[in-house]
mmCIF file of C-alpha atoms and ligand atoms in Angstrom:
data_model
loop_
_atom_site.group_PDB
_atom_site.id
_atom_site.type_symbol
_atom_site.label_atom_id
_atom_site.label_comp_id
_atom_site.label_asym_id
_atom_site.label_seq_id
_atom_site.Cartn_x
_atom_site.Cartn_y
_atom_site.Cartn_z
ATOM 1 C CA UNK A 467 -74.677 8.665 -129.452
ATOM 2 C CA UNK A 468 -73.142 10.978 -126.696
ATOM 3 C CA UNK A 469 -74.131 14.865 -128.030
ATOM 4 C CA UNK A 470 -73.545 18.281 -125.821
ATOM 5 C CA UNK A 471 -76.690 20.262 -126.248
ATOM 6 C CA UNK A 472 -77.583 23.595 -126.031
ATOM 7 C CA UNK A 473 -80.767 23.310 -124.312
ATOM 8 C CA UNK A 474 -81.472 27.051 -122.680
ATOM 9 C CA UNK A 475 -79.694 29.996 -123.833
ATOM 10 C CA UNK A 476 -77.431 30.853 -121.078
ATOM 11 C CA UNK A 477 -76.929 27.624 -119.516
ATOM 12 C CA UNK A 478 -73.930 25.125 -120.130
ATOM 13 C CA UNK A 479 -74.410 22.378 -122.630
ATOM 14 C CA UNK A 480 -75.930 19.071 -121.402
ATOM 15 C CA UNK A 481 -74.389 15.660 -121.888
ATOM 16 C CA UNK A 482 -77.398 13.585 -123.475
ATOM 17 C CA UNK A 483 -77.471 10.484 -125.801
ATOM 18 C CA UNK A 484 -79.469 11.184 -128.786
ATOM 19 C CA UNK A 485 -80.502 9.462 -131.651
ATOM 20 C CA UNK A 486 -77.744 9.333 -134.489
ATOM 21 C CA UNK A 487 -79.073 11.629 -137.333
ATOM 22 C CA UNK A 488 -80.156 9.818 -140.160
ATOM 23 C CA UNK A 489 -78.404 11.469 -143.579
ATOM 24 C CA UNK A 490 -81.518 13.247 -145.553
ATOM 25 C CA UNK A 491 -81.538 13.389 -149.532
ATOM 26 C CA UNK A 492 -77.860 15.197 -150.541
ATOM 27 C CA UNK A 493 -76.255 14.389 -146.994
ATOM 28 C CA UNK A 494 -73.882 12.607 -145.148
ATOM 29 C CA UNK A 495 -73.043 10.836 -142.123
ATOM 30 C CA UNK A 496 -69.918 12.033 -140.622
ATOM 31 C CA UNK A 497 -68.155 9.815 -137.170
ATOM 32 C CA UNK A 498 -66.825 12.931 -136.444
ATOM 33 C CA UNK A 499 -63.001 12.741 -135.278
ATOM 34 C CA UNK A 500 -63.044 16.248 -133.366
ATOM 35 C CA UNK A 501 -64.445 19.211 -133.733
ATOM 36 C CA UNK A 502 -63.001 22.822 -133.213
ATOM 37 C CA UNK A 503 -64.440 24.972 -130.012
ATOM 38 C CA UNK A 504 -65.097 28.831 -131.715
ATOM 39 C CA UNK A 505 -65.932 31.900 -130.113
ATOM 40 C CA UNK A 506 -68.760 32.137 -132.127
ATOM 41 C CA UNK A 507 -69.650 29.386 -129.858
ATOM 42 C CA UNK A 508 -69.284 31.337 -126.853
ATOM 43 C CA UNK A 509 -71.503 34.375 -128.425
ATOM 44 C CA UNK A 510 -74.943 31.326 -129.416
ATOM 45 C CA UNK A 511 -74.527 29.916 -125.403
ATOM 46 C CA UNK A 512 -74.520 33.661 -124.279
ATOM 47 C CA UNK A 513 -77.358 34.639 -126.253
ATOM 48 C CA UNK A 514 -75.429 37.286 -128.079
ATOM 49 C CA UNK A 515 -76.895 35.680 -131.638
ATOM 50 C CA UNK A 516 -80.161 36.142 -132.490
ATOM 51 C CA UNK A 517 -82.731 32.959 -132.990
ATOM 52 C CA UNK A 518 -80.423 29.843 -132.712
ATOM 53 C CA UNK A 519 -82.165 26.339 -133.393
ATOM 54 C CA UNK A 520 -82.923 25.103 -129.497
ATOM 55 C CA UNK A 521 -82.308 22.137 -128.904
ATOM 56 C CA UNK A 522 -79.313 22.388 -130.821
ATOM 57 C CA UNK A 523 -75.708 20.691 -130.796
ATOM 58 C CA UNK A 524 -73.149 23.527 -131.503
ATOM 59 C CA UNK A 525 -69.713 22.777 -132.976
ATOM 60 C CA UNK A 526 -69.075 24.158 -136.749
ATOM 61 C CA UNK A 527 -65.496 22.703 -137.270
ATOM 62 C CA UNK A 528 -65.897 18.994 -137.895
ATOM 63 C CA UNK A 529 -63.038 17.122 -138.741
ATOM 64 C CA UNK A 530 -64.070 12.914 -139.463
ATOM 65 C CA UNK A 531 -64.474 10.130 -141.887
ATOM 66 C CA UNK A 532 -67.946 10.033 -144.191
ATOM 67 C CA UNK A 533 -69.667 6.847 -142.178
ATOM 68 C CA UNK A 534 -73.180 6.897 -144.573
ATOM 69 C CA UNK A 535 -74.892 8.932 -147.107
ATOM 70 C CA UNK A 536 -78.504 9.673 -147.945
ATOM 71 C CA UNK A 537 -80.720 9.449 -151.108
ATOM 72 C CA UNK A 538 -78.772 11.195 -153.696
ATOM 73 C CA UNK A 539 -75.559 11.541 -152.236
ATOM 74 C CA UNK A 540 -72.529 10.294 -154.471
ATOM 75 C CA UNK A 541 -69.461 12.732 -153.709
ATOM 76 C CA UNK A 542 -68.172 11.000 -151.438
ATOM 77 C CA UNK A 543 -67.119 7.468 -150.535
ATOM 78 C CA UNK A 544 -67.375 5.600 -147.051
ATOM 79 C CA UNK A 545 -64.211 6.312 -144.832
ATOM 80 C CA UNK A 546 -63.405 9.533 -146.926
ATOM 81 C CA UNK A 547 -62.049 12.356 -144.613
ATOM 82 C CA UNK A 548 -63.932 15.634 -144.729
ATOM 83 C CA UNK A 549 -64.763 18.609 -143.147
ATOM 84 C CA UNK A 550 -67.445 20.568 -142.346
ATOM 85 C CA UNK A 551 -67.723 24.355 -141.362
ATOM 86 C CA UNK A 552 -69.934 26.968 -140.921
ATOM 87 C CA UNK A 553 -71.370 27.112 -143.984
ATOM 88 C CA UNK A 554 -74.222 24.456 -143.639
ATOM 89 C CA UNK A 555 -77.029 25.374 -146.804
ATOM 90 C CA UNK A 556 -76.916 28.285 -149.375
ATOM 91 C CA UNK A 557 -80.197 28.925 -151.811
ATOM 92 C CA UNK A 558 -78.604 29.021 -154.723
ATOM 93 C CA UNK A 559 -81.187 31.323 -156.282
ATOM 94 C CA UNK A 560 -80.867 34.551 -154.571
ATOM 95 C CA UNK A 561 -79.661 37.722 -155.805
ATOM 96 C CA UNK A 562 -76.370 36.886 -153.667
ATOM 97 C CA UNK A 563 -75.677 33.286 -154.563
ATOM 98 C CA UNK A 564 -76.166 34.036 -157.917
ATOM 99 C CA UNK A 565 -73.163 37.379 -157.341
ATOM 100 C CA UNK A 566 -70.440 34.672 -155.696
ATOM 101 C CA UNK A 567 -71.565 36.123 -152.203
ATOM 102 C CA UNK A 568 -73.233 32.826 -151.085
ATOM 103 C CA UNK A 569 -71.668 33.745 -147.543
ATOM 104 C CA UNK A 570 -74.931 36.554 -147.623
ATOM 105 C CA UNK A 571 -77.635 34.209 -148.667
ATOM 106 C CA UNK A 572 -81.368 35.234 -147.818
ATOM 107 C CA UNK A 573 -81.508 31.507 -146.918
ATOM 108 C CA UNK A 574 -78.342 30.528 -145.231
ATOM 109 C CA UNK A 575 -78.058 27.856 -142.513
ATOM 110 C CA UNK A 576 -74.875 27.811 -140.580
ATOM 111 C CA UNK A 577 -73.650 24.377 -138.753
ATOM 112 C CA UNK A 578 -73.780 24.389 -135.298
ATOM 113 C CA UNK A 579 -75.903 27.253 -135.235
ATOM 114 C CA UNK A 580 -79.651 26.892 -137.206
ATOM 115 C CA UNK A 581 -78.947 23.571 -138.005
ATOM 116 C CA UNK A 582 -77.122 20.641 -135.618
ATOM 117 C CA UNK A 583 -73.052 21.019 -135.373
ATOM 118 C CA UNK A 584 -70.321 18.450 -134.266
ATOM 119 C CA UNK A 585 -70.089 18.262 -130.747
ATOM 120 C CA UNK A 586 -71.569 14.968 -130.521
ATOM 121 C CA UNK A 587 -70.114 11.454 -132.109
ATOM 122 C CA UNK A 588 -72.036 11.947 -135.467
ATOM 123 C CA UNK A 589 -73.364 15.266 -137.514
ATOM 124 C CA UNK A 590 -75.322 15.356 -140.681
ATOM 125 C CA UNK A 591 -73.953 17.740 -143.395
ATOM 126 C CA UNK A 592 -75.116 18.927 -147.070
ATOM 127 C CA UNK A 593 -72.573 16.871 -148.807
ATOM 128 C CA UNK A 594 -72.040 19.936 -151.085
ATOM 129 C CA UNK A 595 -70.794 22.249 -148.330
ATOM 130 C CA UNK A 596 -67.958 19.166 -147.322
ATOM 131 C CA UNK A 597 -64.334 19.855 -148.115
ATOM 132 C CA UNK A 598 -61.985 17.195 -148.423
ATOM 133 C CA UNK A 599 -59.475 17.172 -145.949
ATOM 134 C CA UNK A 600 -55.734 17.754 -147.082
ATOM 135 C CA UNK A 601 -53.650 14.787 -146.177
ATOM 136 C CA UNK A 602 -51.346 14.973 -143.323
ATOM 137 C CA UNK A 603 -53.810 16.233 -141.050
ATOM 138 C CA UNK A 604 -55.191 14.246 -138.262
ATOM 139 C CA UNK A 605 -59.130 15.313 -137.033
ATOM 140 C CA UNK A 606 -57.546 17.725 -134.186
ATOM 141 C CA UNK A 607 -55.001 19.389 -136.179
ATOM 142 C CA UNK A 608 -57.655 19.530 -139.209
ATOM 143 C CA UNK A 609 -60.564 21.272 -137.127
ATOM 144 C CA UNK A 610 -59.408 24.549 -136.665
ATOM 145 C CA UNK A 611 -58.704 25.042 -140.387
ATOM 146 C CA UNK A 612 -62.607 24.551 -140.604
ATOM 147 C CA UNK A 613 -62.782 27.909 -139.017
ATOM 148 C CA UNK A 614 -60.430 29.593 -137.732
ATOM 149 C CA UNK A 615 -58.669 28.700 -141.064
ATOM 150 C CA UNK A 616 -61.584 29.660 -143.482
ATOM 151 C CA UNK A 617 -62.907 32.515 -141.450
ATOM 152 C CA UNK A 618 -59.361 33.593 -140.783
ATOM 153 C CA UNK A 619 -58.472 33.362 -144.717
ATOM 154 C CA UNK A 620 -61.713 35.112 -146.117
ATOM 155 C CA UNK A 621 -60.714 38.280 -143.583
ATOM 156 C CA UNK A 622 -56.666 38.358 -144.694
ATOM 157 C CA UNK A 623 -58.137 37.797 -148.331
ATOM 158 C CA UNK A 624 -60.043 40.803 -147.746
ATOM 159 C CA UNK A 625 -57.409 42.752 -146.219
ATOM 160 C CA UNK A 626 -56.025 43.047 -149.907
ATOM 161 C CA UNK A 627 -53.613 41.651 -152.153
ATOM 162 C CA UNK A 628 -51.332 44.520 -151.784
ATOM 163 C CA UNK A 629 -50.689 44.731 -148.033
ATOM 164 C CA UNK A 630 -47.111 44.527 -147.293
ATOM 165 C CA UNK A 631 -47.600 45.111 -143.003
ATOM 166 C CA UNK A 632 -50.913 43.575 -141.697
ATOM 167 C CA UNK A 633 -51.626 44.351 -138.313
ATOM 168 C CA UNK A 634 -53.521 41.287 -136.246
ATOM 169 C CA UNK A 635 -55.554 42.191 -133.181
ATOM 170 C CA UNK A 636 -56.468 39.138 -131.304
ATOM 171 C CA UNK A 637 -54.406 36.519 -131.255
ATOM 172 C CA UNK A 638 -56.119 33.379 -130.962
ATOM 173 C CA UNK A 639 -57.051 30.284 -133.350
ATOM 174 C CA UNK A 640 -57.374 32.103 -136.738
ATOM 175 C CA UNK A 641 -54.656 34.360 -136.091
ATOM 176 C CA UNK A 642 -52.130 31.977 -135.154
ATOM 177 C CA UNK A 643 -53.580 30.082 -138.837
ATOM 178 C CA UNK A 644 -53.411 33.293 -141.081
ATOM 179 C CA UNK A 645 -49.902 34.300 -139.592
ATOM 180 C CA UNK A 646 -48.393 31.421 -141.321
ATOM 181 C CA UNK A 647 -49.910 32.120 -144.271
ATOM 182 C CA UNK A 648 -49.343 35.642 -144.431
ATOM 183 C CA UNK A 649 -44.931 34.709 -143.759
ATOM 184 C CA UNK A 650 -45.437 31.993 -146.324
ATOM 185 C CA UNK A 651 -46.232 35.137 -148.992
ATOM 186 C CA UNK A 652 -44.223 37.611 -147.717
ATOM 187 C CA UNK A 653 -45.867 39.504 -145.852
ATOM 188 C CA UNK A 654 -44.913 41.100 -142.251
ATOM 189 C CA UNK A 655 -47.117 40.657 -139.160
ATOM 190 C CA UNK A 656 -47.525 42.644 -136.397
ATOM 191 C CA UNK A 657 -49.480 40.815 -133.553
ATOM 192 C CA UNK A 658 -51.659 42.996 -131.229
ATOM 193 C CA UNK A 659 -52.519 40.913 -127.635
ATOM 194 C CA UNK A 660 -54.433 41.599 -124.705
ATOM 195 C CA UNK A 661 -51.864 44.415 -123.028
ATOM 196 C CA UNK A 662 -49.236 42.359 -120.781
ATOM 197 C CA UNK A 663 -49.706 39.366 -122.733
ATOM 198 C CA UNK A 664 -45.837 38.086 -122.876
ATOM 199 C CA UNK A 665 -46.923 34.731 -123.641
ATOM 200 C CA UNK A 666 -49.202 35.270 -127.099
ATOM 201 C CA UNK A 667 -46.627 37.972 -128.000
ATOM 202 C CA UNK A 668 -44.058 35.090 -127.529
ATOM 203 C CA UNK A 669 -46.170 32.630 -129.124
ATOM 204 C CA UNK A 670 -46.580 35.771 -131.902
ATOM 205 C CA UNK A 671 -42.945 36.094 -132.890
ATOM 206 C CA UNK A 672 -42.418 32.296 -132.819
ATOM 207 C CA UNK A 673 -44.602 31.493 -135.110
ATOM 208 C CA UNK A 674 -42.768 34.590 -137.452
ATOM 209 C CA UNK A 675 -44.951 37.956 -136.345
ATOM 210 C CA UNK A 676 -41.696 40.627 -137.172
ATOM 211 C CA UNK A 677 -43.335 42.636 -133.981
ATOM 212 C CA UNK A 678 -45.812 41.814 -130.969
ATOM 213 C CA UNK A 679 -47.009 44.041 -128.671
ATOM 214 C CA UNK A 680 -50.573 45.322 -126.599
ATOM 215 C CA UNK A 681 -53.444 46.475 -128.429
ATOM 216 C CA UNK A 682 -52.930 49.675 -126.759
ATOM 217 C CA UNK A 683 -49.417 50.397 -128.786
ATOM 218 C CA UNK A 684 -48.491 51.954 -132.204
ATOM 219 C CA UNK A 685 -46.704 49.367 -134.256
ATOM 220 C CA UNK A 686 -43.209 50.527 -135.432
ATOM 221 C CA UNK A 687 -44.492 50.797 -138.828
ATOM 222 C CA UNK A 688 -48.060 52.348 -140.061
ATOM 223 C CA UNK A 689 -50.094 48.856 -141.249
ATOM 224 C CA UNK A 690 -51.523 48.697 -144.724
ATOM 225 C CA UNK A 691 -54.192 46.831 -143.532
ATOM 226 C CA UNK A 692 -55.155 45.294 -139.708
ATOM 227 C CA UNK A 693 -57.419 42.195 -139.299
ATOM 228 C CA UNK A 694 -59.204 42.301 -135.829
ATOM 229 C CA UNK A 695 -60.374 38.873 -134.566
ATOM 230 C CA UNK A 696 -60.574 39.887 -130.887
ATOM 231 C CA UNK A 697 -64.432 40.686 -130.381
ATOM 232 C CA UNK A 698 -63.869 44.382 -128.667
ATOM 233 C CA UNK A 699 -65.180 47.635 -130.041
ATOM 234 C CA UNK A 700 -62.643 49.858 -128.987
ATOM 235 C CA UNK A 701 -59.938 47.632 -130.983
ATOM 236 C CA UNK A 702 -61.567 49.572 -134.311
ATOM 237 C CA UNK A 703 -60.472 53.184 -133.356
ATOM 238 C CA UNK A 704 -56.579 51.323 -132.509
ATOM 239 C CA UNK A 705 -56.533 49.931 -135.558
ATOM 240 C CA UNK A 706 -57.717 52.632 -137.595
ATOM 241 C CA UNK A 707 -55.225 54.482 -136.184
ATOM 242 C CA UNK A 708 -52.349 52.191 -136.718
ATOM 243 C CA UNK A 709 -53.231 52.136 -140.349
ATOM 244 C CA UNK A 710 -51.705 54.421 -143.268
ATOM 245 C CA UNK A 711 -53.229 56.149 -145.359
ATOM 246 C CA UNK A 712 -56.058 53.917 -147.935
ATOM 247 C CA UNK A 713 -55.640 50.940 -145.382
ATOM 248 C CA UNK A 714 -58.088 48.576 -144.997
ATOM 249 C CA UNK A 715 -59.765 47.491 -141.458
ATOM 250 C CA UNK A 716 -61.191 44.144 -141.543
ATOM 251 C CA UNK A 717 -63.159 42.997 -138.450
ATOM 252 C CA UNK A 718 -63.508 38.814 -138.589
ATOM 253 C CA UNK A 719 -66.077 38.248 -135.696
ATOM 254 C CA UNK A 720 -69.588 37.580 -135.746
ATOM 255 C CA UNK A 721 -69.913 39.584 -132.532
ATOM 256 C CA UNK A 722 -68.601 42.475 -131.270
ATOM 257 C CA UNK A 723 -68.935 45.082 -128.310
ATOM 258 C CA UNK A 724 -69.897 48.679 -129.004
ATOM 259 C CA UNK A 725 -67.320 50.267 -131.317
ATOM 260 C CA UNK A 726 -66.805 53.790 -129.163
ATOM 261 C CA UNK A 727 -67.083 57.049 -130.773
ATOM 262 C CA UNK A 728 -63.757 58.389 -132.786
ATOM 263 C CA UNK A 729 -62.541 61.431 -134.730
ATOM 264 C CA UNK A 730 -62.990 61.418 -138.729
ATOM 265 C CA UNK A 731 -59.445 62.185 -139.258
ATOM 266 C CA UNK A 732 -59.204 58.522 -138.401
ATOM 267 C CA UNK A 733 -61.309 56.916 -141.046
ATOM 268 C CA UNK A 734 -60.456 60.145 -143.142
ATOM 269 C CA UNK A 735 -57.296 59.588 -146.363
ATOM 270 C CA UNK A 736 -59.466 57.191 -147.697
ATOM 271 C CA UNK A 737 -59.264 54.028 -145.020
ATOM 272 C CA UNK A 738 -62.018 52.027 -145.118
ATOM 273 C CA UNK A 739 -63.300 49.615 -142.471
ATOM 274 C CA UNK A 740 -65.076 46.230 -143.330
ATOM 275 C CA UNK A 741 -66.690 43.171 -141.664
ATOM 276 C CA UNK A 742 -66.169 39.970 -142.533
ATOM 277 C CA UNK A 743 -69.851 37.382 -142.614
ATOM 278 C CA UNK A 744 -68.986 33.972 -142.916
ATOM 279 C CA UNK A 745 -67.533 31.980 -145.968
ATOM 280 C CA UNK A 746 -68.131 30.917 -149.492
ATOM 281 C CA UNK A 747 -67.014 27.040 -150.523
ATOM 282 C CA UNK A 748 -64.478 28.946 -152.585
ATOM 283 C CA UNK A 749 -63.067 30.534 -149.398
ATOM 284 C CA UNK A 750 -63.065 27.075 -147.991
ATOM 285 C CA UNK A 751 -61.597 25.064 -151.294
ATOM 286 C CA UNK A 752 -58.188 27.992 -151.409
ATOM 287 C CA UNK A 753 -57.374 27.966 -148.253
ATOM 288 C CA UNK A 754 -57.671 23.847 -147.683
ATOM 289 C CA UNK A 755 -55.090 23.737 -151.038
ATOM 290 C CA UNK A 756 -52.568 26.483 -149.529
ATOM 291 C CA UNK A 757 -52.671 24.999 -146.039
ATOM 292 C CA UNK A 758 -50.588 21.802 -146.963
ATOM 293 C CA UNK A 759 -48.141 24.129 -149.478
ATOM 294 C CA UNK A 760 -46.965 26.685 -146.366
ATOM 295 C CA UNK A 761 -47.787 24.367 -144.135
ATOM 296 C CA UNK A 762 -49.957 25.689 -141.958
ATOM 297 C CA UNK A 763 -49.189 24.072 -138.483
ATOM 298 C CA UNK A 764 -52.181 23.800 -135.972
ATOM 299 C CA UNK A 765 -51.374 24.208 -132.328
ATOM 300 C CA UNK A 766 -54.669 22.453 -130.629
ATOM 301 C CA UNK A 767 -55.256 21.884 -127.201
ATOM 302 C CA UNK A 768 -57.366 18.887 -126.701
ATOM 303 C CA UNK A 769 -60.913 18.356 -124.550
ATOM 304 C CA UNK A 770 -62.803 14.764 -124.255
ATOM 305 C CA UNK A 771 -66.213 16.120 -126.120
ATOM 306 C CA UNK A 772 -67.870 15.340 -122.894
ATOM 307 C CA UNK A 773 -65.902 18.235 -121.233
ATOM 308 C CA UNK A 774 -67.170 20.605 -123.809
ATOM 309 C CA UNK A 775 -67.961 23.271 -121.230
ATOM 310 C CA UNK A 776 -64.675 22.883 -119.865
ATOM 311 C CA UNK A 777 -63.654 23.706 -123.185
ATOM 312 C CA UNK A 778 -65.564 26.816 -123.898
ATOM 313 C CA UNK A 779 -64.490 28.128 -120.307
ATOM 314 C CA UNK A 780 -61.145 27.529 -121.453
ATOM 315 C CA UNK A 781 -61.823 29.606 -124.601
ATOM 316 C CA UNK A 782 -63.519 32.049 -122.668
ATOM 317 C CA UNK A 783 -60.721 33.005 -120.353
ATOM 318 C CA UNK A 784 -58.397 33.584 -123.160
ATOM 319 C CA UNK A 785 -55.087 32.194 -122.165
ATOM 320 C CA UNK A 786 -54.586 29.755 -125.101
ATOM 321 C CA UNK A 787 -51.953 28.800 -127.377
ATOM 322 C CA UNK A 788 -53.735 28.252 -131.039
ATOM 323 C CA UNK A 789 -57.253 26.231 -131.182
ATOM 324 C CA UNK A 790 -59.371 24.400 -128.677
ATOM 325 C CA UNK A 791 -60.969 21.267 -129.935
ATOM 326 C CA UNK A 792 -63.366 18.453 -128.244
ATOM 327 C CA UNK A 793 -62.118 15.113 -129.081
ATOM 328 C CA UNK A 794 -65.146 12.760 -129.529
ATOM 329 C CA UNK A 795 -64.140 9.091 -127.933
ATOM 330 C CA UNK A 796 -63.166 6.218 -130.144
ATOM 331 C CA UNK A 797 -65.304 3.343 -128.925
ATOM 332 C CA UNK A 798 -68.545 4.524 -130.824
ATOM 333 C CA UNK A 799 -70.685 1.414 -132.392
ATOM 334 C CA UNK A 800 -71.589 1.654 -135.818
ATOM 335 C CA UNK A 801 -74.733 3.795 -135.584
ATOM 336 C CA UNK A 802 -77.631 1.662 -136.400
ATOM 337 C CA UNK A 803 -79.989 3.718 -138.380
ATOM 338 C CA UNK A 804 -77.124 3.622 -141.231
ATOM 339 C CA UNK A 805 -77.016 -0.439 -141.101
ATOM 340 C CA UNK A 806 -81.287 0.273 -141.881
ATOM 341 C CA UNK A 807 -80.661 2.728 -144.696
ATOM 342 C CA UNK A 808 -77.912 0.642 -146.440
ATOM 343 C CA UNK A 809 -80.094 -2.164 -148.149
ATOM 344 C CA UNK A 810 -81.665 1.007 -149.977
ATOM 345 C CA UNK A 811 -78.617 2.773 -150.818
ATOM 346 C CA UNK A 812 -75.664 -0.258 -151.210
ATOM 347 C CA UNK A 813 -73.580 1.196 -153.751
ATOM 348 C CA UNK A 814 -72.901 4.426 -151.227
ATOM 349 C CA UNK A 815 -72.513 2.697 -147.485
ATOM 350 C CA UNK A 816 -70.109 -0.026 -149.074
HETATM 351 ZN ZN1 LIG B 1236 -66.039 29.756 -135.781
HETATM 352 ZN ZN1 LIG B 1237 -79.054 32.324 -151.536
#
């Protein structure tokens, strides 16, 4: 199968044909459909995340249809649609799986990152840490709900029950996601872009922001609570500072740049600033069910999974409208290694 591989830590990923990964005991074959491009991506190829598998085969959004199953794997049926995030492997034993805060496990693998990811034409996955896909998705609208969705949900989930005015700083893939579902209960918006950005603000108030503006600016209205997805330091002072009084400041990156010094009186009157580490299934399960209810509309711009890097550039440069996702091409054959598996495991490859 085709795969783009991280090889080096620095370097673009490498076109190769690889083996298709046979499904171990408890996983899956996925023919994945498409597969959303993250920053998080960005941070692994610059080396900004410590220890990632090498070789490895990024990609932790994986929208496609179960194609196999290994030893022990019953959840799901052949042709099923499901996705896959970042969320790869959780204990289950330690002192945080067993508090509902899988997302810290001692143990944790994360797709696309320790263990092999969807940018290639199959993945393996823990068939536990699948979600169903809601219907009336295709693969590339379904990807970025794998994490810009999740992610993006877990950090507005976070940024309370109670808050009326949420700021968003960064307006990319999750926040275009979370907008939606933040107008869809109630709530009122207020998009932060990169200063001078007419086009995100525009794309902001479209998609029902009640105010857009730079990062730079006071809001018309102190926030209850601000969500930063953008991966810059200096966003926390702004948005400490455009938050009342017992607001909440969640920051939804893996990654960010120094935070710069700022007075007390800014965190002082009881605002508290938070950081958002991955997802729990739970995370995963709501926001997949509210999705369809609002529903949450994915604007995608679409890359051949061979022009990955072309992808990630994109990304990188910033001047997008919702998600990037690499489209993996149609004409795959059947992978072979699950036609050798299947006279030990009939009932599941059908
Ligand atoms: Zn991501
Ligand atoms: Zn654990």
């Amino acid at each position: 199968m085709l795969a783009m591989v991280l090889e080096v830590v620095g370097r673009p990923l490498v076109a190769r044909e690889v083996p298709v990964p046979r499904p171990g005991a408890g996983q899956v074959l996925i023919r994945v459909g498409a597969c959303g491009v993250c920053r998080t991506d960005l941070h692994l190829i610059d080396g900004e995340l410590p220890r990632p598998k090498l070789p490895l085969i990024p990609g932790h959004q994986i929208a496609g249809v179960i194609a196999g199953a290994g030893e022990g794997a019953g959840r799901f049926q052949p042709g099923d649609r499901v996705g896959v995030g970042w969320l790869g492997f959780t204990c289950g034993v330690c002192r945080f799986c067993r508090s509902g805060r899988e997302n810290l496990c001692d143990r944790g693998l994360f797709t696309g990152y320790t263990i092999d990811g969807g940018y290639a034409e199959y993945a393996v996955a823990d068939e536990r840490y699948c979600f169903r896909l809601p219907v009336g998705y295709s693969d590339l609208e379904a990807a970025p709900l794998l994490c810009a969705g999740l992610i993006g949900y877990r950090a507005y989930r976070l940024a309370g029950e109670g808050a009326e005015r949420i700021g968003i700083y960064g307006f990319g893939a999750a926040a275009h996601l979370i907008t939606q579902v933040a107008v869809h209960q109630q709530r009122r918006v207020f998009a932060f872009t990169r200063p001078g950005d007419a086009e995100a603000q525009a794309f902001a108030r479209r998609l029902g922001a009640v105010w857009a503006g730079g990062s730079e600016e006071l809001p018309p209205e102190e926030l209850d609570a601000a969500i930063i997805f953008a991966p810059v330091g200096s966003l926390v002072p702004a948005a400490l500072r455009a938050t009342a009084k017992g607001g909440v400041v969640v920051a939804g990156g893996i990654h960010m740049s120094d935070i710069p010094s700022f007075p007390y009186r800014l965190l002082w009157e009881e605002r508290s600033l938070r950081s958002v580490a991955n997802l729990t299934r739970r995370d995963g399960e709501e926001f997949l069910e509210i999705a369809p209810r609002v529903p949450v509309k994915t604007t995608v711009e679409a890359f051949p999974l061979r022009e990955a890097n072309e992808a990630l550039e994109r990304l990188r440069k910033g001047k997008i409208e919702g998600a990037v996702v690499v489209e993996a091409p149609p004409e795959a054959e059947p992978p072979s290694t699950v036609d050798s598996r299947q006279s030990r495991a009939p009932a599941r490859l059908g």
